[in-house]
Every structure is written in C-alpha cells, then in structure tokens.
Short mmCIF file of C-alpha atoms and ligand atoms in Angstrom, two decimals:
data_model
loop_
_atom_site.label_atom_id
_atom_site.label_comp_id
_atom_site.label_asym_id
_atom_site.label_seq_id
_atom_site.Cartn_x
_atom_site.Cartn_y
_atom_site.Cartn_z
CA MET A 69 -130.71 62.81 28.32
CA THR A 70 -131.93 60.86 31.18
CA ALA A 71 -130.50 60.84 34.56
CA PRO A 72 -128.38 57.66 35.41
CA LEU A 73 -130.31 55.29 37.49
CA ARG A 74 -128.60 54.79 40.89
CA LEU A 75 -129.67 51.98 43.18
CA PHE A 76 -128.62 50.89 46.56
CA ASN A 77 -126.96 47.45 46.32
CA SER A 78 -127.15 45.66 49.65
CA LEU A 79 -124.33 43.49 48.52
CA THR A 80 -121.79 46.29 48.33
CA ARG A 81 -123.80 48.59 50.64
CA GLU A 82 -123.37 51.33 48.07
CA LEU A 83 -125.41 53.32 45.58
CA GLU A 84 -124.50 51.85 42.09
CA THR A 85 -125.25 53.10 38.71
CA PHE A 86 -127.44 50.50 36.88
CA HIS A 87 -125.71 48.92 33.92
CA PRO A 88 -127.92 46.12 32.47
CA VAL A 89 -126.38 42.73 31.83
CA HIS A 90 -128.23 42.76 28.45
CA PRO A 91 -128.08 46.08 26.75
CA GLY A 92 -131.59 47.90 26.93
CA GLU A 93 -133.11 45.15 29.08
CA ALA A 94 -133.79 44.79 32.84
CA ARG A 95 -134.42 41.47 34.33
CA VAL A 96 -135.77 41.50 37.99
CA TYR A 97 -136.69 38.73 40.27
CA SER A 98 -138.68 39.33 43.46
CA CYS A 99 -139.19 36.99 46.23
CA GLY A 100 -142.87 36.25 46.37
CA PRO A 101 -145.39 35.38 49.15
CA THR A 102 -145.55 32.05 50.89
CA VAL A 103 -149.24 31.37 50.30
CA TYR A 104 -150.24 29.76 53.80
CA ASN A 105 -152.14 32.79 54.98
CA TYR A 106 -153.19 36.31 53.88
CA PRO A 107 -150.54 38.73 53.24
CA HIS A 108 -150.41 41.53 55.68
CA ILE A 109 -149.96 45.11 54.56
CA GLY A 110 -146.22 44.95 55.42
CA ASN A 111 -145.87 42.10 52.96
CA MET A 112 -147.64 44.17 50.39
CA ARG A 113 -145.11 47.03 50.94
CA ALA A 114 -142.49 44.68 49.46
CA TYR A 115 -144.56 44.36 46.16
CA VAL A 116 -145.37 48.12 46.01
CA PHE A 117 -141.52 48.65 46.14
CA ALA A 118 -140.87 46.03 43.50
CA ASP A 119 -143.55 47.58 41.40
CA ILE A 120 -142.01 51.08 41.62
CA LEU A 121 -138.67 49.61 40.56
CA GLY A 122 -140.25 47.80 37.68
CA ARG A 123 -142.19 50.80 36.51
CA THR A 124 -139.22 53.09 36.81
CA LEU A 125 -137.08 50.80 34.63
CA SER A 126 -139.85 50.74 31.99
CA TRP A 127 -140.38 54.33 32.21
CA LYS A 128 -136.60 55.05 31.66
CA GLY A 129 -136.94 52.76 28.45
CA TYR A 130 -135.55 49.46 29.63
CA LYS A 131 -137.41 46.31 28.27
CA LEU A 132 -138.51 44.82 31.68
CA THR A 133 -138.90 41.14 32.45
CA HIS A 134 -140.05 40.73 36.12
CA VAL A 135 -140.65 37.53 37.73
CA ILE A 136 -142.40 37.01 41.18
CA ASN A 137 -142.50 33.62 42.72
CA ILE A 138 -145.35 32.13 44.59
CA THR A 139 -143.93 29.83 47.28
CA ASP A 140 -146.38 26.90 47.93
CA VAL A 141 -143.83 24.46 49.31
CA GLY A 142 -140.71 24.35 51.43
CA HIS A 143 -140.95 27.49 53.46
CA LEU A 144 -140.65 26.33 57.09
CA THR A 145 -141.97 28.04 60.17
CA ASP A 146 -138.49 28.93 60.96
CA ASP A 147 -136.21 30.45 58.41
CA ALA A 148 -133.34 28.07 59.56
CA ASP A 149 -134.06 24.49 59.11
CA ALA A 150 -136.32 23.99 62.20
CA GLY A 151 -140.08 23.93 62.21
CA GLU A 152 -142.78 22.67 59.84
CA ASP A 153 -143.73 23.45 56.34
CA LYS A 154 -146.01 26.51 56.61
CA LEU A 155 -148.44 25.29 54.12
CA GLU A 156 -148.63 21.84 55.54
CA LYS A 157 -149.21 23.35 58.95
CA ALA A 158 -151.98 25.56 57.67
CA ALA A 159 -153.65 22.71 55.83
CA ALA A 160 -153.69 20.55 58.93
CA ALA A 161 -155.05 23.46 61.04
CA GLN A 162 -157.86 24.17 58.52
CA LYS A 163 -158.55 20.61 57.64
CA GLN A 164 -158.05 21.21 53.87
CA SER A 165 -155.72 20.04 51.27
CA ILE A 166 -152.47 21.97 50.74
CA TRP A 167 -153.59 22.76 47.21
CA ASP A 168 -156.79 24.36 48.38
CA ILE A 169 -154.96 26.38 50.91
CA ARG A 170 -152.49 27.35 48.14
CA ASP A 171 -155.20 28.44 45.79
CA HIS A 172 -157.24 30.40 48.29
CA TYR A 173 -154.28 32.42 49.55
CA MET A 174 -152.88 33.01 46.27
CA GLU A 175 -156.06 34.31 45.05
CA ALA A 176 -156.31 36.69 48.01
CA TYR A 177 -152.75 37.86 47.44
CA LEU A 178 -153.45 38.52 43.74
CA ALA A 179 -156.49 40.59 44.68
CA ASP A 180 -154.41 42.77 46.82
CA VAL A 181 -151.85 43.09 44.13
CA ALA A 182 -154.71 44.37 41.72
CA ALA A 183 -156.14 46.68 44.43
CA LEU A 184 -152.75 48.34 44.94
CA ASN A 185 -152.36 48.82 41.32
CA ILE A 186 -149.16 46.73 41.26
CA ARG A 187 -148.49 45.68 37.66
CA PRO A 188 -148.47 41.93 37.24
CA PRO A 189 -144.97 40.70 36.38
CA ALA A 190 -144.13 38.95 33.12
CA GLN A 191 -144.42 35.74 35.02
CA TRP A 192 -145.77 34.35 38.31
CA SER A 193 -143.43 31.34 38.91
CA ILE A 194 -145.16 28.74 41.07
CA ALA A 195 -142.59 26.71 43.12
CA THR A 196 -144.17 23.27 42.85
CA GLU A 197 -144.02 23.57 39.07
CA TYR A 198 -140.31 23.66 39.16
CA VAL A 199 -139.48 20.72 41.43
CA PRO A 200 -137.72 18.71 38.62
CA ALA A 201 -135.54 21.76 37.80
CA MET A 202 -134.77 22.00 41.52
CA ILE A 203 -133.71 18.47 41.63
CA ALA A 204 -131.47 18.91 38.53
CA PHE A 205 -129.95 21.97 40.14
CA ALA A 206 -129.28 20.21 43.31
CA GLU A 207 -127.75 17.22 41.58
CA LYS A 208 -125.43 19.54 39.79
CA ILE A 209 -124.01 21.21 42.93
CA ALA A 210 -124.13 18.33 45.28
CA PRO A 211 -120.76 16.54 44.51
CA GLU A 212 -118.70 19.73 45.35
CA HIS A 213 -120.95 21.68 47.76
CA CYS A 214 -123.29 19.36 49.61
CA TYR A 215 -123.47 16.36 52.10
CA GLU A 216 -126.17 14.19 52.90
CA LEU A 217 -127.63 13.52 56.34
CA ASP A 218 -130.67 11.37 57.45
CA SER A 219 -132.94 14.26 57.34
CA GLY A 220 -131.85 15.72 53.90
CA LEU A 221 -129.16 17.14 51.57
CA TYR A 222 -127.23 20.01 53.16
CA PHE A 223 -125.34 22.77 51.63
CA ASP A 224 -121.89 23.21 53.06
CA VAL A 225 -121.30 26.97 53.19
CA SER A 226 -117.64 26.59 53.76
CA THR A 227 -117.44 25.63 49.99
CA VAL A 228 -118.12 28.98 48.54
CA ASP A 229 -116.26 32.32 49.12
CA ASP A 230 -117.46 35.02 51.20
CA TYR A 231 -120.51 33.24 52.51
CA GLY A 232 -122.95 35.69 54.15
CA LYS A 233 -121.37 38.80 52.69
CA LEU A 234 -124.82 40.05 52.25
CA ALA A 235 -125.98 39.57 55.77
CA ARG A 236 -125.41 42.02 58.62
CA ALA A 237 -125.33 39.36 61.13
CA ASN A 238 -122.23 37.54 61.91
CA THR A 239 -122.84 34.28 60.17
CA ASP A 240 -119.60 32.66 61.21
CA GLU A 241 -121.07 32.30 64.58
CA GLY A 242 -124.40 31.07 63.13
CA GLU A 243 -126.05 33.97 64.90
CA GLY A 244 -129.82 33.80 64.65
CA ARG A 245 -129.75 30.32 63.68
CA ILE A 246 -131.03 27.29 65.65
CA GLU A 247 -128.75 24.34 65.16
CA ALA A 248 -131.78 21.99 65.19
CA VAL A 249 -130.27 19.46 62.88
CA GLU A 250 -127.74 16.87 64.22
CA GLY A 251 -124.73 16.33 62.06
CA LYS A 252 -124.65 19.84 60.28
CA ARG A 253 -120.93 20.62 59.84
CA HIS A 254 -121.63 24.43 60.36
CA PRO A 255 -124.47 26.15 62.02
CA ALA A 256 -125.09 28.16 58.86
CA ASP A 257 -125.29 25.04 56.51
CA PHE A 258 -128.94 24.57 55.17
CA ALA A 259 -131.10 21.87 53.71
CA ILE A 260 -131.62 22.19 50.02
CA TRP A 261 -133.77 18.93 49.93
CA ARG A 262 -135.58 17.70 53.04
CA LYS A 263 -136.26 13.98 53.20
CA THR A 264 -139.64 12.81 54.31
CA PRO A 265 -138.89 10.92 57.74
CA PRO A 266 -139.22 7.15 57.45
CA GLY A 267 -142.72 5.87 57.92
CA GLU A 268 -144.31 9.20 57.12
CA THR A 269 -146.18 10.25 54.02
CA ARG A 270 -146.40 13.93 53.13
CA GLN A 271 -149.16 15.71 51.06
CA MET A 272 -146.43 17.23 48.85
CA GLU A 273 -143.39 15.04 48.31
CA TRP A 274 -141.42 14.15 45.25
CA ASP A 275 -138.91 11.29 44.49
CA SER A 276 -135.39 12.37 44.22
CA PRO A 277 -131.92 10.90 44.31
CA TRP A 278 -131.98 11.51 48.03
CA GLY A 279 -135.22 9.86 48.63
CA LYS A 280 -138.86 11.10 48.73
CA GLY A 281 -138.90 14.64 50.08
CA ALA A 282 -139.43 18.34 49.29
CA PRO A 283 -137.04 21.09 48.17
CA GLY A 284 -135.71 23.72 50.53
CA TRP A 285 -137.18 27.21 50.26
CA HIS A 286 -133.85 28.74 49.34
CA LEU A 287 -133.38 26.32 46.46
CA GLU A 288 -136.61 27.31 44.89
CA CYS A 289 -135.76 30.97 44.34
CA SER A 290 -132.24 30.13 42.96
CA VAL A 291 -133.68 27.63 40.47
CA MET A 292 -136.70 29.81 39.41
CA SER A 293 -134.60 33.09 39.01
CA GLY A 294 -131.77 31.33 37.21
CA ARG A 295 -134.14 29.38 34.87
CA LEU A 296 -136.38 32.31 33.90
CA LEU A 297 -133.82 35.14 33.97
CA GLU A 298 -130.51 33.39 33.49
CA PHE A 299 -127.46 34.01 35.73
CA PRO A 300 -126.34 36.70 36.02
CA PHE A 301 -129.44 38.67 35.93
CA ASP A 302 -129.82 42.35 36.96
CA ILE A 303 -131.80 42.90 40.21
CA HIS A 304 -133.08 40.51 42.95
CA THR A 305 -135.46 42.11 45.55
CA GLY A 306 -137.10 41.19 48.75
CA GLY A 307 -137.87 42.51 52.21
CA ILE A 308 -134.95 43.43 54.53
CA ASP A 309 -135.43 40.11 56.51
CA HIS A 310 -134.30 38.15 53.53
CA ARG A 311 -130.89 39.89 53.59
CA GLU A 312 -130.09 37.81 56.65
CA ILE A 313 -130.65 34.06 55.71
CA HIS A 314 -132.72 33.56 52.57
CA HIS A 315 -130.67 35.59 50.15
CA PRO A 316 -127.20 34.71 51.45
CA ASN A 317 -128.25 31.11 50.92
CA GLU A 318 -129.53 31.82 47.42
CA ILE A 319 -126.29 33.55 46.69
CA ALA A 320 -124.28 30.69 47.95
CA GLN A 321 -126.21 28.28 45.95
CA ASN A 322 -125.88 30.55 42.68
CA GLN A 323 -122.12 30.79 43.30
CA ALA A 324 -121.92 26.99 43.46
CA PHE A 325 -124.06 26.63 40.43
CA CYS A 326 -122.24 29.25 38.26
CA HIS A 327 -118.90 27.67 39.35
CA THR A 328 -120.05 24.14 38.43
CA ASP A 329 -121.55 25.41 35.17
CA GLY A 330 -118.22 27.00 34.14
CA LEU A 331 -119.57 30.46 34.14
CA GLY A 332 -116.11 31.49 35.19
CA ASP A 333 -116.68 33.65 38.08
CA PRO A 334 -116.90 31.68 41.31
CA ALA A 335 -118.12 34.76 43.11
CA ASN A 336 -121.14 35.07 40.81
CA SER A 337 -123.92 35.88 43.05
CA GLY A 338 -126.71 35.25 40.38
CA ALA A 339 -127.93 38.76 40.41
CA ARG A 340 -125.85 41.88 40.23
CA ILE A 341 -127.89 44.09 42.42
CA TRP A 342 -129.73 42.83 45.68
CA MET A 343 -132.25 45.27 46.89
CA HIS A 344 -134.33 45.18 50.07
CA ASN A 345 -137.18 47.11 51.24
CA ASN A 346 -137.41 48.07 54.91
CA PHE A 347 -140.27 46.97 57.18
CA LEU A 348 -143.63 48.35 57.71
CA VAL A 349 -143.91 48.31 61.55
CA GLU A 350 -146.69 48.89 64.00
CA ARG A 351 -146.17 50.96 67.13
CA SER A 352 -145.92 47.89 69.16
CA GLY A 353 -143.17 46.45 67.07
CA LYS A 354 -142.86 44.15 63.97
CA MET A 355 -145.94 43.35 62.16
CA SER A 356 -147.37 39.84 62.65
CA LYS A 357 -150.19 37.90 61.33
CA SER A 358 -150.96 36.42 64.72
CA ALA A 359 -150.75 39.17 67.25
CA GLY A 360 -153.20 41.91 67.76
CA GLU A 361 -155.20 43.26 64.75
CA PHE A 362 -154.27 41.44 61.52
CA LEU A 363 -153.56 44.20 59.23
CA ARG A 364 -154.75 43.03 55.90
CA LEU A 365 -155.46 45.30 52.91
CA GLN A 366 -159.14 43.98 53.28
CA LEU A 367 -159.30 45.52 56.84
CA LEU A 368 -158.22 48.88 55.59
CA ILE A 369 -160.98 48.64 52.95
CA ASP A 370 -163.59 47.46 55.36
CA LYS A 371 -162.78 50.44 57.54
CA GLY A 372 -163.50 52.58 54.51
CA TYR A 373 -160.18 53.42 53.20
CA HIS A 374 -159.47 53.25 49.43
CA PRO A 375 -156.60 50.84 48.99
CA LEU A 376 -154.57 53.23 46.96
CA ALA A 377 -154.34 55.27 50.07
CA TYR A 378 -152.16 52.62 51.41
CA ARG A 379 -150.12 52.75 48.24
CA MET A 380 -149.66 56.51 48.71
CA MET A 381 -148.65 55.85 52.30
CA CYS A 382 -145.78 53.60 50.97
CA LEU A 383 -144.73 56.11 48.42
CA GLN A 384 -144.46 58.91 50.85
CA ALA A 385 -141.59 57.17 52.55
CA HIS A 386 -138.39 55.88 51.03
CA TYR A 387 -138.34 52.23 50.52
CA ARG A 388 -135.18 51.81 52.68
CA SER A 389 -136.73 53.56 55.64
CA GLU A 390 -138.85 51.91 58.28
CA LEU A 391 -142.33 52.96 57.96
CA GLU A 392 -144.81 53.11 60.89
CA PHE A 393 -148.31 52.15 60.28
CA SER A 394 -150.95 54.23 61.92
CA TRP A 395 -154.58 55.06 61.20
CA GLU A 396 -153.91 58.64 61.40
CA GLY A 397 -150.99 58.27 58.87
CA LEU A 398 -153.31 56.26 56.48
CA GLY A 399 -155.92 58.94 56.91
CA ALA A 400 -153.36 61.58 55.98
CA ALA A 401 -152.25 59.57 52.87
CA LEU A 402 -155.79 59.45 51.73
CA THR A 403 -156.31 63.14 52.17
CA ARG A 404 -153.09 63.72 50.10
CA LEU A 405 -154.32 61.37 47.45
CA LYS A 406 -157.73 63.18 47.57
CA ARG A 407 -156.05 66.68 47.03
CA LEU A 408 -154.06 65.30 44.01
CA VAL A 409 -157.25 63.89 42.49
CA MET A 410 -159.16 67.13 43.16
CA ALA A 411 -156.39 69.10 41.44
CA VAL A 412 -156.55 66.72 38.45
CA GLU A 413 -160.40 67.26 38.37
CA THR A 414 -159.89 71.05 38.19
CA LEU A 415 -157.44 70.52 35.40
CA LYS A 416 -159.85 68.33 33.48
CA ALA A 417 -162.61 71.07 34.04
CA ARG A 418 -160.30 73.79 32.84
CA HIS A 419 -159.28 71.72 29.72
CA ALA A 420 -163.06 71.24 28.97
CA GLU A 421 -163.90 74.85 29.50
CA LEU A 422 -161.27 75.74 26.90
CA GLY A 423 -163.06 73.47 24.41
CA SER A 424 -159.47 72.37 23.48
CA ALA A 425 -158.87 69.70 21.01
CA SER A 426 -158.90 66.33 22.46
CA ILE A 427 -155.59 65.12 23.85
CA GLY A 428 -156.38 61.47 23.26
CA PRO A 429 -157.58 59.02 26.01
CA LEU A 430 -156.52 60.15 29.36
CA SER A 431 -154.47 57.42 30.60
CA ALA A 432 -151.06 56.90 32.35
CA GLU A 433 -150.67 53.64 30.19
CA GLY A 434 -147.70 53.76 27.81
CA TRP A 435 -146.09 56.89 29.01
CA THR A 436 -142.27 56.77 29.12
CA LEU A 437 -139.60 59.26 29.86
CA LYS A 438 -138.86 59.23 25.98
CA ARG A 439 -142.45 59.99 24.99
CA VAL A 440 -142.65 62.90 27.45
CA GLN A 441 -139.49 64.37 26.18
CA GLY A 442 -140.97 64.08 22.75
CA ASP A 443 -143.91 66.01 23.59
CA GLU A 444 -143.18 69.70 22.99
CA GLU A 445 -146.09 71.13 24.88
CA VAL A 446 -145.30 69.18 27.90
CA MET A 447 -141.55 70.00 27.83
CA ALA A 448 -142.17 73.73 27.13
CA ASN A 449 -144.18 74.03 30.31
CA PHE A 450 -142.75 71.35 32.78
CA ARG A 451 -139.30 70.48 31.50
CA SER A 452 -137.79 71.16 34.98
CA ASN A 453 -140.56 69.16 36.69
CA ILE A 454 -140.20 66.18 34.45
CA GLU A 455 -136.50 66.20 34.83
CA GLY A 456 -137.05 66.57 38.47
CA VAL A 457 -139.03 63.48 38.67
CA ASP A 458 -136.57 61.51 36.69
CA GLU A 459 -133.82 62.69 38.93
CA ALA A 460 -135.82 61.66 42.13
CA LEU A 461 -136.65 58.29 40.89
CA SER A 462 -133.11 57.85 39.49
CA ASP A 463 -131.84 58.64 43.01
CA ASP A 464 -132.55 55.14 44.35
CA LEU A 465 -136.39 55.39 43.72
CA ASN A 466 -137.12 58.63 45.76
CA THR A 467 -140.99 58.57 45.31
CA ALA A 468 -141.41 61.13 48.14
CA VAL A 469 -139.57 63.70 46.05
CA ALA A 470 -141.40 62.71 42.92
CA LEU A 471 -144.67 63.45 44.67
CA VAL A 472 -143.57 66.76 45.70
CA THR A 473 -142.77 67.60 42.04
CA LEU A 474 -146.15 66.55 41.06
CA ASP A 475 -147.62 68.96 43.45
CA PHE A 476 -145.64 71.78 41.61
CA ILE A 477 -147.28 70.69 38.42
CA LEU A 478 -150.66 70.66 39.63
CA ALA A 479 -150.25 74.00 41.20
CA ALA A 480 -148.97 75.79 37.90
CA LYS A 481 -152.25 77.55 37.21
CA LYS A 482 -150.91 79.46 34.09
CA SER A 483 -149.81 76.38 32.03
CA PRO A 484 -152.19 74.96 29.58
CA PRO A 485 -154.33 72.28 31.16
CA SER A 486 -153.63 69.79 28.37
CA ALA A 487 -149.77 69.99 29.08
CA GLY A 488 -150.66 69.56 32.74
CA LEU A 489 -152.73 66.53 32.16
CA LYS A 490 -150.23 64.77 29.97
CA ALA A 491 -147.55 65.44 32.64
CA VAL A 492 -149.78 63.92 35.32
CA ALA A 493 -150.34 60.90 32.96
CA ALA A 494 -146.56 60.62 32.39
CA ILE A 495 -145.75 60.80 36.14
CA ASP A 496 -148.57 58.53 37.10
CA ALA A 497 -147.11 55.83 34.73
CA VAL A 498 -144.49 55.39 37.41
CA LEU A 499 -146.38 56.24 40.58
CA GLY A 500 -149.35 54.14 39.77
CA LEU A 501 -151.92 56.10 41.82
CA ASN A 502 -154.59 56.06 38.97
CA LEU A 503 -154.80 59.84 39.28
CA LEU A 504 -156.53 60.14 36.06
CA SER A 505 -159.25 57.62 36.73
CA LEU A 506 -159.93 58.00 40.40
CA LYS A 507 -162.91 60.21 41.35
CA ARG A 508 -163.06 62.34 44.44
CA SER A 509 -166.20 60.27 45.44
CA ASP A 510 -164.11 57.03 45.25
CA LEU A 511 -161.99 58.30 48.00
CA ARG A 512 -164.74 58.95 50.52
CA LEU A 513 -164.39 56.90 53.77
CA ARG A 514 -167.12 54.33 53.57
CA PRO A 515 -166.88 51.73 56.22
CA LYS A 516 -168.44 48.28 55.40
CA ASP A 517 -170.69 48.34 58.54
CA ALA A 518 -172.31 51.70 57.69
CA THR A 519 -176.11 51.31 57.87
CA VAL A 520 -176.91 53.89 55.38
CA SER A 521 -176.15 53.76 51.67
CA GLU A 522 -174.41 56.28 49.56
CA PRO A 523 -177.42 57.17 47.27
CA GLU A 524 -179.52 57.66 50.34
CA ILE A 525 -176.95 60.12 51.67
CA GLU A 526 -176.73 61.93 48.29
CA ASP A 527 -180.61 62.03 48.22
CA ALA A 528 -180.85 63.55 51.68
CA LEU A 529 -177.99 66.13 50.85
CA THR A 530 -179.97 67.12 47.71
CA ARG A 531 -183.10 67.72 49.65
CA ARG A 532 -181.05 69.55 52.25
CA LYS A 533 -179.56 71.77 49.59
CA ALA A 534 -182.95 72.70 48.18
CA ALA A 535 -184.35 73.48 51.53
CA ARG A 536 -181.42 75.85 52.26
CA ALA A 537 -181.89 77.48 48.76
CA GLU A 538 -185.49 78.37 49.98
CA LYS A 539 -184.09 79.37 53.44
CA ASP A 540 -186.07 76.66 54.99
CA PHE A 541 -183.41 76.21 57.84
CA ALA A 542 -185.56 74.13 60.05
CA THR A 543 -185.78 71.37 57.35
CA SER A 544 -182.21 71.63 56.53
CA ASP A 545 -181.12 71.16 60.04
CA ALA A 546 -183.55 68.25 60.49
CA ILE A 547 -182.11 66.49 57.60
CA ARG A 548 -178.56 67.22 58.93
CA ASP A 549 -179.66 65.70 62.39
CA GLU A 550 -181.23 62.75 60.71
CA LEU A 551 -177.97 62.11 58.92
CA ALA A 552 -175.87 62.54 62.06
CA ALA A 553 -178.10 59.94 63.78
CA GLN A 554 -176.92 57.51 61.13
CA GLY A 555 -173.32 58.41 61.67
CA VAL A 556 -173.02 60.70 58.73
CA GLU A 557 -171.31 64.04 59.45
CA VAL A 558 -172.26 66.71 56.90
CA MET A 559 -169.15 68.92 56.22
CA ASP A 560 -170.30 72.25 54.91
CA GLY A 561 -167.58 74.32 53.26
CA ASP A 562 -164.84 71.76 53.95
CA PRO A 563 -161.69 73.03 52.29
CA LEU A 564 -160.79 69.66 50.95
CA GLY A 565 -164.32 69.34 49.42
CA TRP A 566 -165.59 66.38 51.63
CA GLU A 567 -169.28 66.89 51.54
CA TRP A 568 -169.83 64.24 54.24
CA ARG A 569 -168.12 61.59 56.16
CA LEU A 570 -169.24 58.57 57.72
P1 AMP B 225 -143.45 36.07 53.10
O1 AMP B 225 -144.75 35.80 52.48
O2 AMP B 225 -143.40 35.91 54.56
O3 AMP B 225 -142.28 35.25 52.49
O4 AMP B 225 -143.06 37.67 52.79
C1 AMP B 225 -143.26 38.25 51.61
C2 AMP B 225 -142.35 39.55 51.51
O5 AMP B 225 -142.75 40.49 52.51
C3 AMP B 225 -141.03 39.14 51.65
O6 AMP B 225 -140.18 39.87 50.75
C4 AMP B 225 -140.68 39.76 53.12
O7 AMP B 225 -139.30 40.09 53.19
C5 AMP B 225 -141.57 40.94 53.12
N1 AMP B 225 -142.11 41.34 54.43
C6 AMP B 225 -142.34 40.64 55.50
N2 AMP B 225 -142.77 41.31 56.53
C7 AMP B 225 -142.76 42.66 56.17
C8 AMP B 225 -142.89 44.00 56.65
N3 AMP B 225 -143.42 44.11 57.98
N4 AMP B 225 -142.75 45.07 55.97
C9 AMP B 225 -142.19 45.01 54.73
N5 AMP B 225 -141.87 43.74 54.21
C10 AMP B 225 -142.18 42.63 54.85
ZN1 ZN B 226 -136.93 34.08 47.54
#
C-alpha cells in the first residue's frame, strides 16, 4: 500500500518507477569526496541528498546497501586529463605526506557527515585500497577498448555505443575538454592509467602492465561500484557536474567491462538509474574553495548556526533545483527548525501532562513506513498525513512537501500527543532533523567569538526576572543594558520563544 517510488533518471531524462535489480534490495553508490581540502557546504549538499535517497529507500522497506568512496588518488585539478593530482598538489603546498593530507581531510569530511546527521553508508571505500582491482579491470578492457601512449593507457570512447549519452554537452566535439595530451585519438578519450613520467618518482605510484603510475579517477568509481555492488546495481549518485565528464566516462568503462565480461548487454551502464543533485550557489556564482569566504560547515557553526539548520536549508529545496546560499536563508531555515522543535516540545509536554503510558523511547531510529502503517493510533489520526509524506518522498524525493505535511501533524491540536510524537518519529526517520532530541536551547545562535558564556547569560536573566517580579525595573533595566553591552539582545515576549540572541 505504499506509493510507487519514482526517481528522475539523468540517463533517460525521465521520472522512472524504481524496480530493484535484486527484489527487496536497493544498492546505491555515491561519488564521494576528493580529500585534498575541506569540503564546502555545496559538496555536503550532495551527501545530504544521497542520505535522503538512502533513508527513503530504507523507510519504504528496501534493504539498503550504500557505498560512498573516498578519492585519495587520481583526481586531477582538471576533470579532463590535464593538471596535477589534487592530493599531490596539496601535499606539496602544505609540506606534508599525501597520507597525512588524506587522513586530515577525510576526518574533517566525516565530522561534517556526522554533524549533518548523514547516516554512514554500509561501506566507505577508499580508492588506494582498490588499486590491484583497478589494474585487473583495466587489463580486462584494454585489448578492445584502450590504447597506450607515452603518458598512459587511454580509453577509446568510439569503442562503446552512445558515448556521452548522459552528458548535456556535445561530447562529439569534445566540448569543455582540453586536448592536453598528444596522440589522443578523440578529444573525449581519457586516461584510465597515468604513467609516472620517466625520471620522476611519485609519492603514490604502483607497478602495472603499463609501467609505474596511478589509476585515473573515473576508473576508481567503476571498479569500486562494480566490486562492491555488482553490475548492474540500482542507483549511482553525484553532483550535477559529474553528469558531464566523470559519469559518462564511468558508464563507458562499465559498458566495456560488462561487454567483455559477457554480461550480454553491451549498453549496460553499470547502474540502472543515475541521479544528480543540483548545485548550491553563491550570489556571485559557483561555490569555490578558493574565492571569497570559504563556506565550510565549520564556518556556519563558528558563526553560531546549528549544523542541522543547513540540513533544513537543503531539505526546503528540491535536490534538482539550484539552491542559493545566503545567511538570511540559513537564518530562516534555523527559525523553521526551531519552530518544529518547539512544537515537538509542546507535544511532549502535553503527553507528560496526560500522564499517559510510556510510548517507549522517543527516537526516530527504526521507523519504517510498514511500522507506522501497523500502528493503529498513528494511522487513526494521521493516515492522510503519513500517506502524504510517502507520496511526497516517492515523487522524486520531494522533501519540501514532506516538511509541509509535518507542519500539519504538529498543528493538529486535537489528536492524542502520543500519536503525534510517533508520527514525528516516523517522519524524522527520513528527514533526519533530530526533531525528538534537539532542544530549543541547542538552536540558539551562539557565535564562537562571543565573550559571554551561556550560564552567565542565564544567570543574568534569572536575576532580571526576579527583579521584574519585585517591580524593581531599575535593576531589571540595568541587567538588560549590561547584557546589551556584551552583545546580548534580550528578547522579551518573542513569538518564537527566543529569550535572547547574541
Ligand atoms: P568533489 O570532492 O569535488 O569530488 O565533490 C564532491 C561532491 O560534491 C560531488 O558529488 C560533486 O558533484 C558535488 N558538488 C561540488 N560542488 C557542488 C556544489 N556547489 N553544490 C552541490 N554539489 C556540489
Ligand atoms: Zn565517482
């Protein structure tokens, strides 16, 4: 009785009903970060999107296997075959080993993943751990699909059908590519193995049938996805930039591999559905790690925003729409999250007042659509809402509509609070906003550089309350002015319940 899940497939440019390759299962691969720098919040939008996809699949009852890779070798400063390895360049600039660079930025990425309540996948696959498998893959497809040049082993894109079908750019003309490599047969041909130039030694290099060198970035994802999920698997995700070069190249390799492996269908793309999130942009244009203020999640936290306010900001937009970042927008998302948390607090208070029987630990963990549908109390009160959330998410992951439905549930004053709380838990299992555990006070704006601590503010406000109760307005005003001097604005009677703001 669940709505059919429909997802937009970039390959066919159509909404398609999800039919798993293996009944009851969902296998998903997401292109992960290249760990040469901190991720910006635009990068993190890609993982919030992949998380919503994974949570939706689990919620709808599929047994999910999600893999996200960590790219620690092979990604050049240009998506075509020009430029240097991003990690090698960062290591040289920071005078550290590549492995230290990798560990440091991977840790930073994982911290952002946790702060945004992104569920860890079944497996993080680290590219350098799969190099022998990459060599084996390349050896297999090389005879029919590759040619060797002094600089490496190249994939000949004319050897597969429909090369570049996924991309919007006209790849026949090699648009967007820099033909930096002499001897390439076609501008879109790409290196699957890059040889170390004679006389040089690299920090990261491996022996191969084509000499010492390193794998190409596109090869990595084909190998790890195929190994861990088996071709064909269900869904491959990434940011919209990957639709143009990285994923068409992965698809070409997958086609070559499946063809050579006798899988029968030479057009096998490796994954049935390819999904792409649109960009988070700044007013000035594309988000960048080098220009202007580097928008890391930590910067948002330092400015006082709870990281889940950024998750809320992502969920308010459809993943296929461009989303413009602004501090006002983030503030509005924080306020919206706070309204939800306050409404949940009210529900909890109503529930406690009724002295009702315990409804078990309040957690979103483990709620699936099946479990909600089996809960008579929830269904008696919120059937249409729960169905509404299912329909919204099944409609290409429309989180914005799911959020509105949640508002309706929280506004239903006449329903039993226990049913409301369970409905919130069930919906938060997909949205991942931690609505049952967040407290209003967690969402206060608290910049890192504030000079006054929270207990000090609370203490001053308690003294002020006492003074006002005794009608000692002189003292009350003095305390308010003292706080104002430290940058704290006291907000009496604020409709959203903010007591103060730094
Ligand atoms: P990278 O670490 O550069 O390989 O990027 C990690 C992920 O973030 C990839 O899926 C990219 O497509 C995606 N991405 C990069 N920039 C943005 C952005 N501004 N907004 C959303 N996703 C992005
Ligand atoms: Zn990839």
